[in-house]
Short mmCIF file of C-alpha atoms in Angstrom, two decimals:
data_model
loop_
_atom_site.label_atom_id
_atom_site.label_comp_id
_atom_site.label_asym_id
_atom_site.label_seq_id
_atom_site.Cartn_x
_atom_site.Cartn_y
_atom_site.Cartn_z
CA MET D 1 20.96 2.70 -11.42
CA LEU D 2 19.79 4.16 -8.14
CA LEU D 3 16.98 2.30 -6.35
CA THR D 4 14.34 3.52 -3.93
CA PRO D 5 12.09 1.73 -1.42
CA LEU D 6 8.70 0.43 -2.50
CA LEU D 7 6.16 3.24 -2.50
CA ALA D 8 2.45 2.73 -3.19
CA MET D 9 1.56 0.68 -6.25
CA THR D 10 3.51 2.26 -9.08
CA ILE D 11 6.00 5.10 -8.99
CA VAL D 12 7.09 7.00 -12.07
CA PRO D 13 10.90 7.12 -11.99
CA HIS D 14 12.59 10.47 -11.48
CA VAL D 15 15.45 11.62 -13.64
CA LEU D 16 18.40 11.07 -11.31
CA GLY D 17 21.50 9.28 -12.53
CA CYS D 18 20.89 5.94 -14.16
CA ALA D 19 17.30 4.78 -14.35
CA LYS D 20 15.67 4.23 -10.96
CA HIS D 21 14.20 0.75 -11.24
CA THR D 22 11.61 1.09 -8.48
CA ARG D 23 9.66 -2.03 -7.59
CA SER D 24 6.10 -1.88 -8.88
CA SER D 25 2.99 -3.94 -9.33
CA PHE D 26 1.72 -4.94 -12.78
CA ILE D 27 0.23 -2.27 -15.01
CA LYS D 28 -2.23 -3.52 -17.59
CA ARG D 29 -0.52 -3.64 -20.98
CA ASP D 30 -0.80 -0.42 -23.00
CA ARG D 31 -2.46 1.47 -20.16
CA VAL D 32 -0.84 4.89 -19.79
CA LEU D 33 -0.25 6.35 -16.34
CA THR D 34 0.23 10.10 -16.25
CA THR D 35 1.36 11.67 -13.00
CA ARG D 36 3.44 14.65 -12.01
CA PRO D 37 6.11 13.38 -9.63
CA SER D 38 8.43 15.80 -7.92
CA ARG D 39 11.58 16.18 -10.00
CA ASN D 40 15.06 15.84 -8.55
CA VAL D 41 17.23 18.71 -9.71
CA THR D 42 20.68 17.35 -10.46
CA ASP D 43 23.81 19.42 -10.02
CA TRP D 44 25.83 17.36 -12.51
CA ALA D 45 25.76 16.52 -16.21
CA TYR D 46 27.11 13.63 -18.28
CA GLU D 47 28.82 16.14 -20.56
CA ALA D 48 30.99 17.29 -17.63
CA SER D 49 31.54 14.02 -15.78
CA TYR D 50 35.21 14.85 -15.20
CA ASN D 51 34.02 17.42 -12.64
CA TRP D 52 31.61 15.36 -10.55
CA GLY D 53 33.93 14.81 -7.62
CA SER D 54 34.39 18.52 -6.97
CA ILE D 55 30.82 19.79 -7.16
CA ASN D 56 29.29 17.90 -4.24
CA PRO D 57 30.94 16.29 -1.18
CA SER D 58 28.74 13.20 -1.54
CA TYR D 59 30.23 12.63 -5.00
CA ALA D 60 33.80 12.35 -3.71
CA ASN D 61 34.00 8.72 -4.77
CA CYS D 62 33.60 9.82 -8.39
CA GLN D 63 37.00 11.50 -8.02
CA THR D 64 38.85 9.28 -5.53
CA GLY D 65 37.37 5.82 -6.13
CA THR D 66 39.69 3.00 -7.18
CA GLN D 67 37.17 1.00 -9.23
CA GLN D 68 35.27 3.62 -11.21
CA SER D 69 33.25 2.82 -14.32
CA PRO D 70 33.19 2.80 -17.28
CA ILE D 71 36.64 1.77 -18.51
CA ALA D 72 38.11 1.08 -21.93
CA LEU D 73 38.19 -2.60 -22.86
CA SER D 74 40.24 -4.31 -25.55
CA PHE D 75 40.90 -7.71 -27.04
CA ASN D 76 44.48 -7.42 -25.79
CA LEU D 77 43.07 -8.00 -22.31
CA GLY D 78 41.78 -11.40 -23.36
CA LEU D 79 38.37 -12.67 -22.29
CA SER D 80 37.31 -13.85 -18.87
CA GLN D 81 37.75 -17.45 -17.78
CA TYR D 82 36.21 -16.72 -14.38
CA HIS D 83 32.94 -15.51 -12.82
CA ASN D 84 30.95 -17.21 -15.61
CA PRO D 85 27.32 -16.04 -15.41
CA THR D 86 24.39 -18.41 -15.76
CA PHE D 87 20.84 -17.19 -16.31
CA GLN D 88 17.58 -18.62 -14.96
CA GLY D 89 14.03 -17.52 -15.73
CA TYR D 90 14.95 -15.32 -18.66
CA ASN D 91 13.00 -17.62 -20.99
CA LYS D 92 9.71 -16.73 -19.29
CA THR D 93 7.54 -13.72 -20.08
CA VAL D 94 7.75 -10.98 -17.46
CA ASN D 95 5.51 -7.99 -16.81
CA GLY D 96 6.82 -4.54 -16.14
CA SER D 97 6.77 -0.81 -16.69
CA PHE D 98 8.24 0.74 -19.84
CA PHE D 99 9.25 4.40 -19.55
CA ASN D 100 11.93 6.93 -20.42
CA TRP D 101 14.38 7.74 -17.64
CA GLY D 102 15.05 11.16 -19.09
CA TYR D 103 18.00 9.93 -21.14
CA GLY D 104 16.52 6.99 -23.01
CA PRO D 105 14.33 3.85 -22.94
CA ALA D 106 14.02 1.88 -19.70
CA PHE D 107 12.03 -0.99 -18.21
CA THR D 108 11.42 -2.09 -14.62
CA LEU D 109 10.11 -5.54 -13.76
CA ASP D 110 7.00 -5.96 -11.64
CA HIS D 111 7.58 -7.54 -8.26
CA GLN D 112 4.79 -9.41 -6.56
CA ASN D 113 4.33 -8.33 -2.94
CA GLY D 114 7.40 -6.14 -3.22
CA THR D 115 9.81 -9.10 -3.38
CA SER D 116 12.18 -10.54 -5.96
CA SER D 117 10.32 -13.85 -6.05
CA GLY D 118 9.78 -15.19 -9.54
CA VAL D 119 11.94 -12.68 -11.42
CA PRO D 120 14.81 -13.79 -13.67
CA THR D 121 18.07 -14.42 -11.85
CA MET D 122 21.75 -14.60 -12.65
CA LYS D 123 24.33 -16.67 -10.82
CA TYR D 124 28.07 -16.18 -10.78
CA ASP D 125 30.61 -17.55 -8.31
CA ASN D 126 28.45 -18.41 -5.28
CA GLU D 127 26.11 -15.45 -5.59
CA THR D 128 22.55 -15.15 -6.91
CA VAL D 129 21.32 -11.75 -8.07
CA TYR D 130 17.91 -10.68 -9.32
CA LEU D 131 17.02 -8.74 -12.47
CA LYS D 132 15.54 -5.38 -11.54
CA GLY D 133 15.27 -3.78 -14.94
CA TRP D 134 17.15 -2.42 -17.92
CA HIS D 135 17.96 0.95 -19.43
CA ILE D 136 19.97 2.28 -22.36
CA HIS D 137 22.88 4.72 -22.51
CA THR D 138 23.75 6.56 -25.74
CA PRO D 139 26.46 6.41 -26.86
CA ALA D 140 27.87 3.29 -25.20
CA ASP D 141 29.56 3.79 -21.82
CA HIS D 142 32.39 1.36 -22.61
CA SER D 143 34.59 1.44 -25.67
CA VAL D 144 36.07 -1.79 -27.01
CA ALA D 145 39.29 -1.65 -29.02
CA GLN D 146 38.83 2.14 -29.19
CA ASP D 147 35.43 1.73 -30.84
CA ARG D 148 32.28 3.07 -29.18
CA SER D 149 28.91 1.61 -30.14
CA LYS D 150 25.84 3.78 -30.63
CA GLY D 151 24.24 2.45 -27.46
CA GLU D 152 24.72 0.23 -24.45
CA LEU D 153 21.97 -1.69 -22.65
CA HIS D 154 22.40 -2.32 -18.92
CA LEU D 155 20.60 -5.19 -17.21
CA VAL D 156 20.65 -4.17 -13.55
CA HIS D 157 20.77 -6.95 -10.93
CA VAL D 158 20.31 -6.61 -7.18
CA ASP D 159 20.72 -8.84 -4.13
CA GLU D 160 17.92 -9.95 -1.81
CA LYS D 161 18.18 -6.66 0.08
CA ASP D 162 17.65 -4.65 -3.13
CA ASN D 163 21.26 -3.45 -3.30
CA GLU D 164 22.81 -3.11 -6.75
CA LYS D 165 25.37 -5.88 -7.20
CA ALA D 166 25.90 -6.58 -10.91
CA VAL D 167 25.36 -4.97 -14.29
CA VAL D 168 25.19 -7.02 -17.48
CA ALA D 169 26.19 -4.71 -20.34
CA ILE D 170 25.46 -5.23 -24.03
CA ARG D 171 26.62 -2.93 -26.81
CA LEU D 172 24.03 -1.91 -29.42
CA ASP D 173 24.61 -1.05 -33.08
CA PRO D 174 22.42 -0.93 -36.22
CA GLY D 175 22.44 -3.98 -38.48
CA ALA D 176 20.44 -5.45 -41.32
CA SER D 177 17.40 -6.89 -39.54
CA SER D 178 15.08 -6.40 -36.59
CA ASN D 179 16.07 -7.48 -33.09
CA GLU D 180 13.34 -9.55 -31.39
CA PHE D 181 14.05 -7.90 -28.07
CA PHE D 182 13.21 -4.42 -29.33
CA ALA D 183 10.48 -5.61 -31.70
CA GLN D 184 8.33 -6.55 -28.68
CA LEU D 185 8.33 -2.98 -27.33
CA PRO D 186 5.69 -0.32 -27.98
CA PRO D 187 6.76 2.93 -29.71
CA MET D 188 9.58 4.66 -27.87
CA ILE D 189 8.64 7.30 -25.30
CA PRO D 190 10.37 10.67 -25.85
CA PHE D 191 13.13 11.70 -23.43
CA ASP D 192 11.13 14.80 -22.47
CA ASN D 193 8.12 12.72 -21.38
CA THR D 194 9.24 11.08 -18.15
CA ASN D 195 5.67 10.98 -16.82
CA GLN D 196 4.42 8.33 -19.25
CA VAL D 197 4.54 4.68 -18.17
CA LEU D 198 3.31 1.72 -20.21
CA GLY D 199 2.59 -1.77 -18.91
CA VAL D 200 4.52 -4.18 -21.14
CA GLU D 201 5.12 -7.93 -21.33
CA MET D 202 8.64 -8.94 -22.37
CA LEU D 203 10.64 -12.08 -23.07
CA MET D 204 14.04 -11.19 -21.69
CA SER D 205 15.82 -14.14 -23.31
CA HIS D 206 15.78 -12.35 -26.68
CA ILE D 207 18.55 -9.97 -25.66
CA LEU D 208 20.69 -12.81 -24.28
CA GLU D 209 20.22 -14.75 -27.51
CA SER D 210 21.57 -11.71 -29.36
CA VAL D 211 24.91 -12.13 -27.57
CA SER D 212 25.03 -15.96 -27.35
CA TYR D 213 24.16 -15.95 -23.64
CA PHE D 214 27.49 -14.34 -22.70
CA ASN D 215 29.62 -17.24 -23.87
CA GLU D 216 32.42 -14.68 -24.30
CA PHE D 217 32.76 -11.63 -22.08
CA TRP D 218 34.91 -9.27 -20.06
CA THR D 219 34.31 -8.76 -16.35
CA TYR D 220 35.70 -6.42 -13.73
CA LYS D 221 35.00 -4.75 -10.40
CA GLY D 222 33.50 -1.35 -10.99
CA SER D 223 30.97 1.28 -9.96
CA LEU D 224 27.72 2.93 -10.94
CA THR D 225 28.26 5.34 -13.83
CA SER D 226 26.52 8.34 -12.26
CA PRO D 227 26.86 10.17 -8.92
CA PRO D 228 27.49 9.13 -6.21
CA CYS D 229 29.50 6.56 -8.23
CA MET D 230 29.04 3.74 -5.71
CA GLU D 231 31.60 0.95 -6.09
CA GLY D 232 31.21 -2.78 -5.41
CA ILE D 233 29.49 -3.54 -8.73
CA ARG D 234 30.45 -6.63 -10.75
CA TRP D 235 30.40 -5.71 -14.44
CA PHE D 236 29.89 -8.17 -17.29
CA MET D 237 30.39 -6.94 -20.87
CA ALA D 238 29.49 -9.21 -23.77
CA ARG D 239 32.07 -9.51 -26.50
CA THR D 240 29.29 -9.81 -29.08
CA ILE D 241 27.37 -6.74 -30.15
CA ALA D 242 23.55 -6.91 -30.26
CA TYR D 243 22.35 -5.57 -33.60
CA THR D 244 19.07 -3.80 -34.27
CA SER D 245 17.41 -2.73 -37.48
CA VAL D 246 18.16 0.77 -38.73
CA GLU D 247 14.62 1.83 -37.83
CA GLU D 248 14.92 0.43 -34.28
CA MET D 249 18.23 2.21 -33.71
CA ARG D 250 16.87 5.48 -35.02
CA ALA D 251 13.92 5.15 -32.63
CA ILE D 252 16.28 4.49 -29.70
CA LEU D 253 18.51 7.43 -30.57
CA GLY D 254 15.53 9.70 -31.22
CA SER D 255 14.21 9.07 -27.70
CA SER D 256 17.62 9.44 -26.01
CA LYS D 257 19.99 12.15 -24.82
CA TYR D 258 23.75 11.96 -24.29
CA SER D 259 24.35 9.75 -21.24
CA ALA D 260 27.90 8.36 -21.38
CA ARG D 261 30.29 9.11 -18.55
CA ALA D 262 33.91 9.74 -19.54
CA GLU D 263 35.95 6.52 -19.34
CA GLN D 264 37.98 6.13 -16.17
CA GLU D 265 41.59 5.12 -15.72
CA VAL D 266 42.10 1.43 -14.96
CA TRP D 267 43.29 1.02 -11.38
CA LEU D 268 42.11 -1.76 -9.03
CA HIS D 269 39.45 -3.14 -11.37
CA GLU D 270 40.85 -6.68 -11.56
CA ILE D 271 39.79 -7.11 -15.17
CA ASN D 272 39.07 -10.80 -15.93
CA SER D 273 40.84 -11.80 -12.71
CA ALA D 274 39.83 -14.81 -10.62
#
């Protein structure tokens, strides 16, 4: 979930931590952009996330942070009565870029004139944050009641200065019927094809409908789930699981690589606290 400044018209995201939702202008639907961006060579891997804090001084927070994500959640914690999120603009079609961030499907919204004007927003407490994009981790980052879903979708929200502020997390599992959110996507792009970008129109409300618009959720103070593990992120996790068809889940998994950080010990996360 690392962001970069606006560069040119459209930038193909590099593989570096969570998907880089770089602001872009609209790409005509189904038009393929093929470029060869410079690739960032990472010195860490999800399979060895326990070691991040010792391999690079800039990753020290991954080892010493007090609000690291993800964490294990359970029904014994209860559900949040505070920080209730409300969503605006999700019921309108948005344009954006569909790609693979090297670990799975991802989507970045187009921003007119490089601003957040007109994009869907979320409000909680006295803060307004702006939807930047979404990406999928497989398996799920967070376990619930010691159960880990096959995937977890992250809706990344930023403030007016483009700083990551909140992540809306939704667990994904296969069910009996198609999910309208995924049905509107083109065929999945393979994880080894990070150069392909498709212009896509999406109705973001479909994914919120899948989880009853977060009427029940957990929330806590956490971090990004990849180096440098920046803290100060408000996490929202829906109690309800979003179900896909078997075919949709197989397509997601077939275009994904392992991207779940080891769960962190609960410390100063203030789970469900006011």
